[in-house]
mmCIF file with all atom_site columns, C-alpha atoms in Angstrom:
data_model
loop_
_atom_site.group_PDB
_atom_site.id
_atom_site.type_symbol
_atom_site.label_atom_id
_atom_site.label_alt_id
_atom_site.label_comp_id
_atom_site.label_asym_id
_atom_site.label_entity_id
_atom_site.label_seq_id
_atom_site.pdbx_PDB_ins_code
_atom_site.Cartn_x
_atom_site.Cartn_y
_atom_site.Cartn_z
_atom_site.occupancy
_atom_site.B_iso_or_equiv
_atom_site.pdbx_formal_charge
_atom_site.auth_seq_id
_atom_site.auth_comp_id
_atom_site.auth_asym_id
_atom_site.auth_atom_id
_atom_site.pdbx_PDB_model_num
ATOM 1   C CA . MET A 1 1   ? 87.080  110.994 136.317 1.00 0.00 ? 26  MET A CA 1
ATOM 2   C CA . SER A 1 2   ? 87.030  113.564 133.501 1.00 0.00 ? 27  SER A CA 1
ATOM 3   C CA . ARG A 1 3   ? 86.376  112.383 129.979 1.00 0.00 ? 28  ARG A CA 1
ATOM 4   C CA . SER A 1 4   ? 90.039  112.746 128.973 1.00 0.00 ? 29  SER A CA 1
ATOM 5   C CA . ASP A 1 5   ? 91.467  110.872 131.956 1.00 0.00 ? 30  ASP A CA 1
ATOM 6   C CA . VAL A 1 6   ? 93.179  107.599 131.079 1.00 0.00 ? 31  VAL A CA 1
ATOM 7   C CA . PRO A 1 7   ? 92.955  104.797 133.666 1.00 0.00 ? 32  PRO A CA 1
ATOM 8   C CA . ALA A 1 8   ? 96.379  103.795 134.928 1.00 0.00 ? 33  ALA A CA 1
ATOM 9   C CA . SER A 1 9   ? 96.018  100.155 134.058 1.00 0.00 ? 34  SER A CA 1
ATOM 10  C CA . GLY A 1 10  ? 93.684  97.525  132.694 1.00 0.00 ? 35  GLY A CA 1
ATOM 11  C CA . PRO A 1 11  ? 93.582  93.728  132.648 1.00 0.00 ? 36  PRO A CA 1
ATOM 12  C CA . ARG A 1 12  ? 97.084  92.326  132.919 1.00 0.00 ? 37  ARG A CA 1
ATOM 13  C CA . HIS A 1 13  ? 96.350  88.964  131.330 1.00 0.00 ? 38  HIS A CA 1
ATOM 14  C CA . VAL A 1 14  ? 95.658  89.142  127.594 1.00 0.00 ? 39  VAL A CA 1
ATOM 15  C CA . PRO A 1 15  ? 94.664  85.739  126.162 1.00 0.00 ? 40  PRO A CA 1
ATOM 16  C CA . SER A 1 16  ? 96.267  84.680  122.900 1.00 0.00 ? 41  SER A CA 1
ATOM 17  C CA . ILE A 1 17  ? 94.402  83.630  119.767 1.00 0.00 ? 42  ILE A CA 1
ATOM 18  C CA . GLU A 1 18  ? 96.001  80.535  118.290 1.00 0.00 ? 43  GLU A CA 1
ATOM 19  C CA . LEU A 1 19  ? 96.542  80.904  114.529 1.00 0.00 ? 44  LEU A CA 1
ATOM 20  C CA . PRO A 1 20  ? 99.553  79.611  112.564 1.00 0.00 ? 45  PRO A CA 1
ATOM 21  C CA . ASP A 1 21  ? 102.112 82.256  111.547 1.00 0.00 ? 46  ASP A CA 1
ATOM 22  C CA . ALA A 1 22  ? 100.342 84.913  113.597 1.00 0.00 ? 47  ALA A CA 1
ATOM 23  C CA . ALA A 1 23  ? 100.584 86.622  116.973 1.00 0.00 ? 48  ALA A CA 1
ATOM 24  C CA . LEU A 1 24  ? 97.208  87.920  118.154 1.00 0.00 ? 49  LEU A CA 1
ATOM 25  C CA . ASP A 1 25  ? 96.364  88.950  121.711 1.00 0.00 ? 50  ASP A CA 1
ATOM 26  C CA . TYR A 1 26  ? 92.834  89.970  122.646 1.00 0.00 ? 51  TYR A CA 1
ATOM 27  C CA . SER A 1 27  ? 91.416  91.555  125.787 1.00 0.00 ? 52  SER A CA 1
ATOM 28  C CA . ALA A 1 28  ? 87.621  91.900  125.796 1.00 0.00 ? 53  ALA A CA 1
ATOM 29  C CA . ASP A 1 29  ? 87.555  94.369  128.706 1.00 0.00 ? 54  ASP A CA 1
ATOM 30  C CA . TRP A 1 30  ? 90.664  96.494  128.351 1.00 0.00 ? 55  TRP A CA 1
ATOM 31  C CA . LEU A 1 31  ? 88.479  99.489  129.222 1.00 0.00 ? 56  LEU A CA 1
ATOM 32  C CA . ASP A 1 32  ? 85.607  99.637  131.681 1.00 0.00 ? 57  ASP A CA 1
ATOM 33  C CA . SER A 1 33  ? 82.277  100.533 130.094 1.00 0.00 ? 58  SER A CA 1
ATOM 34  C CA . ASP A 1 34  ? 81.993  104.028 131.617 1.00 0.00 ? 59  ASP A CA 1
ATOM 35  C CA . THR A 1 35  ? 85.421  105.059 130.352 1.00 0.00 ? 60  THR A CA 1
ATOM 36  C CA . ALA A 1 36  ? 84.745  103.522 126.939 1.00 0.00 ? 61  ALA A CA 1
ATOM 37  C CA . ASP A 1 37  ? 81.444  105.439 126.730 1.00 0.00 ? 62  ASP A CA 1
ATOM 38  C CA . ALA A 1 38  ? 83.164  108.726 127.588 1.00 0.00 ? 63  ALA A CA 1
ATOM 39  C CA . TRP A 1 39  ? 86.004  108.228 125.119 1.00 0.00 ? 64  TRP A CA 1
ATOM 40  C CA . LEU A 1 40  ? 83.606  107.282 122.321 1.00 0.00 ? 65  LEU A CA 1
ATOM 41  C CA . GLN A 1 41  ? 81.557  110.423 122.831 1.00 0.00 ? 66  GLN A CA 1
ATOM 42  C CA . GLU A 1 42  ? 84.575  112.713 123.124 1.00 0.00 ? 67  GLU A CA 1
ATOM 43  C CA . LEU A 1 43  ? 86.395  111.348 120.093 1.00 0.00 ? 68  LEU A CA 1
ATOM 44  C CA . ILE A 1 44  ? 83.380  111.324 117.789 1.00 0.00 ? 69  ILE A CA 1
ATOM 45  C CA . LEU A 1 45  ? 82.587  114.947 118.631 1.00 0.00 ? 70  LEU A CA 1
ATOM 46  C CA . ALA A 1 46  ? 86.127  116.371 118.755 1.00 0.00 ? 71  ALA A CA 1
ATOM 47  C CA . THR A 1 47  ? 87.789  114.647 115.779 1.00 0.00 ? 72  THR A CA 1
ATOM 48  C CA . PRO A 1 48  ? 88.036  116.538 112.441 1.00 0.00 ? 73  PRO A CA 1
ATOM 49  C CA . TRP A 1 49  ? 86.821  113.613 110.354 1.00 0.00 ? 74  TRP A CA 1
ATOM 50  C CA . THR A 1 50  ? 87.517  113.249 106.644 1.00 0.00 ? 75  THR A CA 1
ATOM 51  C CA . GLN A 1 51  ? 86.288  110.802 104.015 1.00 0.00 ? 76  GLN A CA 1
ATOM 52  C CA . PRO A 1 52  ? 89.115  110.352 101.488 1.00 0.00 ? 77  PRO A CA 1
ATOM 53  C CA . GLU A 1 53  ? 88.628  109.085 97.969  1.00 0.00 ? 78  GLU A CA 1
ATOM 54  C CA . ILE A 1 54  ? 90.688  106.239 96.542  1.00 0.00 ? 79  ILE A CA 1
ATOM 55  C CA . ARG A 1 55  ? 91.028  104.909 93.014  1.00 0.00 ? 80  ARG A CA 1
ATOM 56  C CA . LEU A 1 56  ? 89.277  101.552 92.658  1.00 0.00 ? 81  LEU A CA 1
ATOM 57  C CA . TYR A 1 57  ? 88.809  99.688  89.382  1.00 0.00 ? 82  TYR A CA 1
ATOM 58  C CA . GLY A 1 58  ? 89.589  102.822 87.402  1.00 0.00 ? 83  GLY A CA 1
ATOM 59  C CA . ARG A 1 59  ? 87.334  105.271 89.228  1.00 0.00 ? 84  ARG A CA 1
ATOM 60  C CA . GLN A 1 60  ? 87.446  107.488 92.320  1.00 0.00 ? 85  GLN A CA 1
ATOM 61  C CA . VAL A 1 61  ? 85.313  106.285 95.221  1.00 0.00 ? 86  VAL A CA 1
ATOM 62  C CA . ALA A 1 62  ? 84.941  107.530 98.794  1.00 0.00 ? 87  ALA A CA 1
ATOM 63  C CA . VAL A 1 63  ? 86.108  105.112 101.466 1.00 0.00 ? 88  VAL A CA 1
ATOM 64  C CA . PRO A 1 64  ? 83.099  103.668 103.359 1.00 0.00 ? 89  PRO A CA 1
ATOM 65  C CA . ARG A 1 65  ? 83.962  105.203 106.742 1.00 0.00 ? 90  ARG A CA 1
ATOM 66  C CA . LEU A 1 66  ? 85.389  108.418 108.247 1.00 0.00 ? 91  LEU A CA 1
ATOM 67  C CA . VAL A 1 67  ? 89.081  108.648 109.138 1.00 0.00 ? 92  VAL A CA 1
ATOM 68  C CA . ALA A 1 68  ? 91.675  110.752 110.969 1.00 0.00 ? 93  ALA A CA 1
ATOM 69  C CA . TRP A 1 69  ? 95.446  110.257 111.439 1.00 0.00 ? 94  TRP A CA 1
ATOM 70  C CA . TYR A 1 70  ? 97.204  111.590 114.550 1.00 0.00 ? 95  TYR A CA 1
ATOM 71  C CA . GLY A 1 71  ? 100.874 111.280 115.389 1.00 0.00 ? 96  GLY A CA 1
ATOM 72  C CA . ASP A 1 72  ? 104.311 112.727 115.980 1.00 0.00 ? 97  ASP A CA 1
ATOM 73  C CA . SER A 1 73  ? 105.135 115.623 113.668 1.00 0.00 ? 98  SER A CA 1
ATOM 74  C CA . GLN A 1 74  ? 107.173 113.526 111.219 1.00 0.00 ? 99  GLN A CA 1
ATOM 75  C CA . ALA A 1 75  ? 104.961 110.416 111.280 1.00 0.00 ? 100 ALA A CA 1
ATOM 76  C CA . ALA A 1 76  ? 103.331 110.809 107.870 1.00 0.00 ? 101 ALA A CA 1
ATOM 77  C CA . TYR A 1 77  ? 101.578 107.617 106.781 1.00 0.00 ? 102 TYR A CA 1
ATOM 78  C CA . ARG A 1 78  ? 100.884 106.468 103.239 1.00 0.00 ? 103 ARG A CA 1
ATOM 79  C CA . TYR A 1 79  ? 98.293  103.762 102.556 1.00 0.00 ? 104 TYR A CA 1
ATOM 80  C CA . SER A 1 80  ? 95.755  103.061 99.792  1.00 0.00 ? 105 SER A CA 1
ATOM 81  C CA . GLY A 1 81  ? 97.708  105.459 97.596  1.00 0.00 ? 106 GLY A CA 1
ATOM 82  C CA . LEU A 1 82  ? 97.066  108.414 99.921  1.00 0.00 ? 107 LEU A CA 1
ATOM 83  C CA . GLN A 1 83  ? 99.516  110.442 101.995 1.00 0.00 ? 108 GLN A CA 1
ATOM 84  C CA . HIS A 1 84  ? 98.235  111.273 105.489 1.00 0.00 ? 109 HIS A CA 1
ATOM 85  C CA . GLU A 1 85  ? 99.937  114.064 107.426 1.00 0.00 ? 110 GLU A CA 1
ATOM 86  C CA . PRO A 1 86  ? 99.503  113.716 111.187 1.00 0.00 ? 111 PRO A CA 1
ATOM 87  C CA . LEU A 1 87  ? 97.273  115.846 113.344 1.00 0.00 ? 112 LEU A CA 1
ATOM 88  C CA . ALA A 1 88  ? 98.810  116.827 116.688 1.00 0.00 ? 113 ALA A CA 1
ATOM 89  C CA . TRP A 1 89  ? 98.175  114.463 119.596 1.00 0.00 ? 114 TRP A CA 1
ATOM 90  C CA . THR A 1 90  ? 95.254  115.407 121.824 1.00 0.00 ? 115 THR A CA 1
ATOM 91  C CA . PRO A 1 91  ? 95.623  114.926 125.603 1.00 0.00 ? 116 PRO A CA 1
ATOM 92  C CA . LEU A 1 92  ? 93.308  111.903 125.459 1.00 0.00 ? 117 LEU A CA 1
ATOM 93  C CA . LEU A 1 93  ? 95.093  110.180 122.569 1.00 0.00 ? 118 LEU A CA 1
ATOM 94  C CA . GLN A 1 94  ? 98.489  110.927 124.096 1.00 0.00 ? 119 GLN A CA 1
ATOM 95  C CA . GLY A 1 95  ? 97.360  109.329 127.355 1.00 0.00 ? 120 GLY A CA 1
ATOM 96  C CA . VAL A 1 96  ? 96.051  106.234 125.564 1.00 0.00 ? 121 VAL A CA 1
ATOM 97  C CA . ARG A 1 97  ? 99.340  105.914 123.694 1.00 0.00 ? 122 ARG A CA 1
ATOM 98  C CA . GLN A 1 98  ? 101.353 106.103 126.915 1.00 0.00 ? 123 GLN A CA 1
ATOM 99  C CA . ARG A 1 99  ? 99.217  103.444 128.600 1.00 0.00 ? 124 ARG A CA 1
ATOM 100 C CA . LEU A 1 100 ? 99.512  101.132 125.579 1.00 0.00 ? 125 LEU A CA 1
ATOM 101 C CA . GLU A 1 101 ? 103.279 101.568 125.452 1.00 0.00 ? 126 GLU A CA 1
ATOM 102 C CA . ARG A 1 102 ? 103.547 100.818 129.154 1.00 0.00 ? 127 ARG A CA 1
ATOM 103 C CA . GLU A 1 103 ? 101.364 97.701  129.003 1.00 0.00 ? 128 GLU A CA 1
ATOM 104 C CA . THR A 1 104 ? 102.524 96.215  125.685 1.00 0.00 ? 129 THR A CA 1
ATOM 105 C CA . GLY A 1 105 ? 106.209 97.149  125.831 1.00 0.00 ? 130 GLY A CA 1
ATOM 106 C CA . HIS A 1 106 ? 106.027 98.541  122.290 1.00 0.00 ? 131 HIS A CA 1
ATOM 107 C CA . ARG A 1 107 ? 106.474 102.108 121.030 1.00 0.00 ? 132 ARG A CA 1
ATOM 108 C CA . PHE A 1 108 ? 103.876 103.907 118.903 1.00 0.00 ? 133 PHE A CA 1
ATOM 109 C CA . ASN A 1 109 ? 104.131 107.259 117.106 1.00 0.00 ? 134 ASN A CA 1
ATOM 110 C CA . GLY A 1 110 ? 100.791 107.407 115.309 1.00 0.00 ? 135 GLY A CA 1
ATOM 111 C CA . VAL A 1 111 ? 97.171  106.328 115.539 1.00 0.00 ? 136 VAL A CA 1
ATOM 112 C CA . LEU A 1 112 ? 94.621  105.855 112.770 1.00 0.00 ? 137 LEU A CA 1
ATOM 113 C CA . LEU A 1 113 ? 91.015  106.512 113.769 1.00 0.00 ? 138 LEU A CA 1
ATOM 114 C CA . ASN A 1 114 ? 88.271  104.850 111.715 1.00 0.00 ? 139 ASN A CA 1
ATOM 115 C CA . LEU A 1 115 ? 84.643  105.759 112.395 1.00 0.00 ? 140 LEU A CA 1
ATOM 116 C CA . TYR A 1 116 ? 82.108  103.221 111.141 1.00 0.00 ? 141 TYR A CA 1
ATOM 117 C CA . ARG A 1 117 ? 78.888  105.226 111.308 1.00 0.00 ? 142 ARG A CA 1
ATOM 118 C CA . ASP A 1 118 ? 76.688  102.114 111.119 1.00 0.00 ? 143 ASP A CA 1
ATOM 119 C CA . GLY A 1 119 ? 76.769  98.621  109.625 1.00 0.00 ? 144 GLY A CA 1
ATOM 120 C CA . GLY A 1 120 ? 76.916  100.057 106.112 1.00 0.00 ? 145 GLY A CA 1
ATOM 121 C CA . ASP A 1 121 ? 80.457  101.308 106.728 1.00 0.00 ? 146 ASP A CA 1
ATOM 122 C CA . ALA A 1 122 ? 83.201  98.727  106.296 1.00 0.00 ? 147 ALA A CA 1
ATOM 123 C CA . MET A 1 123 ? 86.879  97.915  105.736 1.00 0.00 ? 148 MET A CA 1
ATOM 124 C CA . GLY A 1 124 ? 87.826  95.587  102.881 1.00 0.00 ? 149 GLY A CA 1
ATOM 125 C CA . TRP A 1 125 ? 90.365  92.763  102.965 1.00 0.00 ? 150 TRP A CA 1
ATOM 126 C CA . HIS A 1 126 ? 93.893  94.038  103.571 1.00 0.00 ? 151 HIS A CA 1
ATOM 127 C CA . SER A 1 127 ? 97.100  93.586  105.568 1.00 0.00 ? 152 SER A CA 1
ATOM 128 C CA . ASP A 1 128 ? 98.824  96.360  107.498 1.00 0.00 ? 153 ASP A CA 1
ATOM 129 C CA . ASP A 1 129 ? 102.064 95.776  105.608 1.00 0.00 ? 154 ASP A CA 1
ATOM 130 C CA . GLU A 1 130 ? 103.064 99.201  104.303 1.00 0.00 ? 155 GLU A CA 1
ATOM 131 C CA . VAL A 1 131 ? 106.829 99.527  104.054 1.00 0.00 ? 156 VAL A CA 1
ATOM 132 C CA . GLU A 1 132 ? 107.036 102.317 106.666 1.00 0.00 ? 157 GLU A CA 1
ATOM 133 C CA . LEU A 1 133 ? 105.538 100.003 109.313 1.00 0.00 ? 158 LEU A CA 1
ATOM 134 C CA . GLY A 1 134 ? 108.671 97.834  109.233 1.00 0.00 ? 159 GLY A CA 1
ATOM 135 C CA . ARG A 1 135 ? 109.141 94.104  108.799 1.00 0.00 ? 160 ARG A CA 1
ATOM 136 C CA . ASN A 1 136 ? 107.010 92.808  111.681 1.00 0.00 ? 161 ASN A CA 1
ATOM 137 C CA . PRO A 1 137 ? 104.667 95.652  112.629 1.00 0.00 ? 162 PRO A CA 1
ATOM 138 C CA . VAL A 1 138 ? 102.822 95.840  115.918 1.00 0.00 ? 163 VAL A CA 1
ATOM 139 C CA . VAL A 1 139 ? 99.283  97.208  115.587 1.00 0.00 ? 164 VAL A CA 1
ATOM 140 C CA . ALA A 1 140 ? 97.277  97.841  118.766 1.00 0.00 ? 165 ALA A CA 1
ATOM 141 C CA . SER A 1 141 ? 93.585  98.126  117.928 1.00 0.00 ? 166 SER A CA 1
ATOM 142 C CA . LEU A 1 142 ? 91.160  99.637  120.453 1.00 0.00 ? 167 LEU A CA 1
ATOM 143 C CA . SER A 1 143 ? 87.428  99.268  119.702 1.00 0.00 ? 168 SER A CA 1
ATOM 144 C CA . LEU A 1 144 ? 84.715  101.596 121.020 1.00 0.00 ? 169 LEU A CA 1
ATOM 145 C CA . GLY A 1 145 ? 80.998  101.489 120.332 1.00 0.00 ? 170 GLY A CA 1
ATOM 146 C CA . ALA A 1 146 ? 79.021  98.894  118.416 1.00 0.00 ? 171 ALA A CA 1
ATOM 147 C CA . GLU A 1 147 ? 80.324  95.331  118.344 1.00 0.00 ? 172 GLU A CA 1
ATOM 148 C CA . ARG A 1 148 ? 81.583  94.362  114.878 1.00 0.00 ? 173 ARG A CA 1
ATOM 149 C CA . ARG A 1 149 ? 82.904  91.099  113.467 1.00 0.00 ? 174 ARG A CA 1
ATOM 150 C CA . PHE A 1 150 ? 86.621  91.010  112.612 1.00 0.00 ? 175 PHE A CA 1
ATOM 151 C CA . ASP A 1 151 ? 87.435  88.379  109.960 1.00 0.00 ? 176 ASP A CA 1
ATOM 152 C CA . LEU A 1 152 ? 90.809  86.837  109.131 1.00 0.00 ? 177 LEU A CA 1
ATOM 153 C CA . ARG A 1 153 ? 91.894  84.813  106.121 1.00 0.00 ? 178 ARG A CA 1
ATOM 154 C CA . ARG A 1 154 ? 95.194  83.452  104.867 1.00 0.00 ? 179 ARG A CA 1
ATOM 155 C CA . LYS A 1 155 ? 96.750  85.468  102.065 1.00 0.00 ? 180 LYS A CA 1
ATOM 156 C CA . GLY A 1 156 ? 95.815  83.811  98.794  1.00 0.00 ? 181 GLY A CA 1
ATOM 157 C CA . SER A 1 157 ? 92.682  82.246  100.272 1.00 0.00 ? 182 SER A CA 1
ATOM 158 C CA . GLY A 1 158 ? 89.121  83.341  99.594  1.00 0.00 ? 183 GLY A CA 1
ATOM 159 C CA . ARG A 1 159 ? 87.747  81.718  102.744 1.00 0.00 ? 184 ARG A CA 1
ATOM 160 C CA . ILE A 1 160 ? 87.284  83.279  106.176 1.00 0.00 ? 185 ILE A CA 1
ATOM 161 C CA . GLN A 1 161 ? 89.340  81.148  108.557 1.00 0.00 ? 186 GLN A CA 1
ATOM 162 C CA . HIS A 1 162 ? 88.760  82.906  111.869 1.00 0.00 ? 187 HIS A CA 1
ATOM 163 C CA . SER A 1 163 ? 86.346  85.543  113.149 1.00 0.00 ? 188 SER A CA 1
ATOM 164 C CA . LEU A 1 164 ? 86.345  87.553  116.343 1.00 0.00 ? 189 LEU A CA 1
ATOM 165 C CA . LEU A 1 165 ? 83.702  89.897  117.763 1.00 0.00 ? 190 LEU A CA 1
ATOM 166 C CA . LEU A 1 166 ? 85.370  93.169  118.739 1.00 0.00 ? 191 LEU A CA 1
ATOM 167 C CA . GLY A 1 167 ? 83.365  94.689  121.547 1.00 0.00 ? 192 GLY A CA 1
ATOM 168 C CA . HIS A 1 168 ? 83.131  98.052  123.296 1.00 0.00 ? 193 HIS A CA 1
ATOM 169 C CA . GLY A 1 169 ? 86.375  98.723  125.182 1.00 0.00 ? 194 GLY A CA 1
ATOM 170 C CA . SER A 1 170 ? 88.256  95.729  123.753 1.00 0.00 ? 195 SER A CA 1
ATOM 171 C CA . LEU A 1 171 ? 91.889  95.660  122.635 1.00 0.00 ? 196 LEU A CA 1
ATOM 172 C CA . LEU A 1 172 ? 93.413  93.481  119.906 1.00 0.00 ? 197 LEU A CA 1
ATOM 173 C CA . VAL A 1 173 ? 97.204  93.499  119.424 1.00 0.00 ? 198 VAL A CA 1
ATOM 174 C CA . MET A 1 174 ? 98.599  92.061  116.191 1.00 0.00 ? 199 MET A CA 1
ATOM 175 C CA . SER A 1 175 ? 102.349 91.466  115.998 1.00 0.00 ? 200 SER A CA 1
ATOM 176 C CA . GLY A 1 176 ? 105.049 89.110  114.728 1.00 0.00 ? 201 GLY A CA 1
ATOM 177 C CA . ALA A 1 177 ? 104.544 87.731  111.213 1.00 0.00 ? 202 ALA A CA 1
ATOM 178 C CA . THR A 1 178 ? 100.767 88.277  111.216 1.00 0.00 ? 203 THR A CA 1
ATOM 179 C CA . GLN A 1 179 ? 100.741 90.846  108.415 1.00 0.00 ? 204 GLN A CA 1
ATOM 180 C CA . HIS A 1 180 ? 102.958 88.654  106.199 1.00 0.00 ? 205 HIS A CA 1
ATOM 181 C CA . HIS A 1 181 ? 100.517 85.739  106.189 1.00 0.00 ? 206 HIS A CA 1
ATOM 182 C CA . TRP A 1 182 ? 97.056  87.075  107.039 1.00 0.00 ? 207 TRP A CA 1
ATOM 183 C CA . GLN A 1 183 ? 94.492  89.599  105.831 1.00 0.00 ? 208 GLN A CA 1
ATOM 184 C CA . HIS A 1 184 ? 91.602  91.038  107.836 1.00 0.00 ? 209 HIS A CA 1
ATOM 185 C CA . GLN A 1 185 ? 88.346  92.882  107.200 1.00 0.00 ? 210 GLN A CA 1
ATOM 186 C CA . ILE A 1 186 ? 85.313  94.488  108.822 1.00 0.00 ? 211 ILE A CA 1
ATOM 187 C CA . ALA A 1 187 ? 82.416  93.423  106.589 1.00 0.00 ? 212 ALA A CA 1
ATOM 188 C CA . ARG A 1 188 ? 79.165  95.292  106.035 1.00 0.00 ? 213 ARG A CA 1
ATOM 189 C CA . THR A 1 189 ? 76.194  94.133  108.064 1.00 0.00 ? 214 THR A CA 1
ATOM 190 C CA . SER A 1 190 ? 72.519  95.076  108.218 1.00 0.00 ? 215 SER A CA 1
ATOM 191 C CA . LYS A 1 191 ? 72.389  94.057  111.883 1.00 0.00 ? 216 LYS A CA 1
ATOM 192 C CA . VAL A 1 192 ? 74.281  97.104  113.236 1.00 0.00 ? 217 VAL A CA 1
ATOM 193 C CA . SER A 1 193 ? 72.781  100.599 113.360 1.00 0.00 ? 218 SER A CA 1
ATOM 194 C CA . GLN A 1 194 ? 75.101  102.227 115.921 1.00 0.00 ? 219 GLN A CA 1
ATOM 195 C CA . PRO A 1 195 ? 78.594  103.707 115.341 1.00 0.00 ? 220 PRO A CA 1
ATOM 196 C CA . ARG A 1 196 ? 81.874  101.938 116.024 1.00 0.00 ? 221 ARG A CA 1
ATOM 197 C CA . LEU A 1 197 ? 85.166  103.785 116.518 1.00 0.00 ? 222 LEU A CA 1
ATOM 198 C CA . ASN A 1 198 ? 88.445  101.939 116.014 1.00 0.00 ? 223 ASN A CA 1
ATOM 199 C CA . LEU A 1 199 ? 91.848  103.334 117.061 1.00 0.00 ? 224 LEU A CA 1
ATOM 200 C CA . THR A 1 200 ? 94.861  101.505 115.629 1.00 0.00 ? 225 THR A CA 1
ATOM 201 C CA . PHE A 1 201 ? 98.187  102.565 117.105 1.00 0.00 ? 226 PHE A CA 1
ATOM 202 C CA . ARG A 1 202 ? 101.274 102.024 114.932 1.00 0.00 ? 227 ARG A CA 1
ATOM 203 C CA . LEU A 1 203 ? 104.973 102.839 114.691 1.00 0.00 ? 228 LEU A CA 1
ATOM 204 C CA . ILE A 1 204 ? 106.042 104.652 111.532 1.00 0.00 ? 229 ILE A CA 1
ATOM 205 C CA . HIS A 1 205 ? 109.690 104.086 110.609 1.00 0.00 ? 230 HIS A CA 1
ATOM 206 C CA . ARG A 1 206 ? 110.711 107.365 109.043 1.00 0.00 ? 231 ARG A CA 1
ATOM 207 C CA . ASP A 1 207 ? 113.861 105.983 107.424 1.00 0.00 ? 232 ASP A CA 1
ATOM 208 C CA . GLN A 1 208 ? 111.886 103.552 105.231 1.00 0.00 ? 233 GLN A CA 1
ATOM 209 C CA . PRO A 1 209 ? 111.497 104.615 101.576 1.00 0.00 ? 234 PRO A CA 1
ATOM 210 C CA . HIS A 1 210 ? 107.979 104.943 100.176 1.00 0.00 ? 235 HIS A CA 1
ATOM 211 C CA . GLU A 1 211 ? 106.996 102.623 97.369  1.00 0.00 ? 236 GLU A CA 1
ATOM 212 C CA . GLN A 1 212 ? 106.147 104.434 94.158  1.00 0.00 ? 237 GLN A CA 1
#
């Protein structure tokens, strides 16, 4: 198998995570370890990573991770006040998209890559609820590399209500009303020294107006 080959299928049964007002399906071994290793190496080396700056509490700060946005030519994506124009699909990412669409029954036209270089890189509390993702967005999240803890909390709550360890080659699919009622984060940790790569596939609705 070459590094860019995409296995035809993975585990068919994806167990559900029971949370109120949420639809979360998790597969710990969506990819075999050899394929996950190859994809991690290829994507880290081949991706033109950037580290955007966002405005936070009145000052410009760099996001604590590296990012890249790939997608169909018109699938621009705006989040955190930044407009991201899509890079063209690579053969590997196109193959992953096609397998996800076949296995989940959902369509995707973009993928956000986040590279957490070590435990010092993180993602703060947020929901994937940008207007161009539609009312009940489906987000398919593939994890490669170091295992990191994925926390969930109810909107309006300051307490972590569920945590899940996202391992190498795992897939988490969030759908339904999840983004209306829940926020998630990847917190900093001193226990992780290796990189983690996260690919979140989404569907951008081009007819949705951007919020100003």
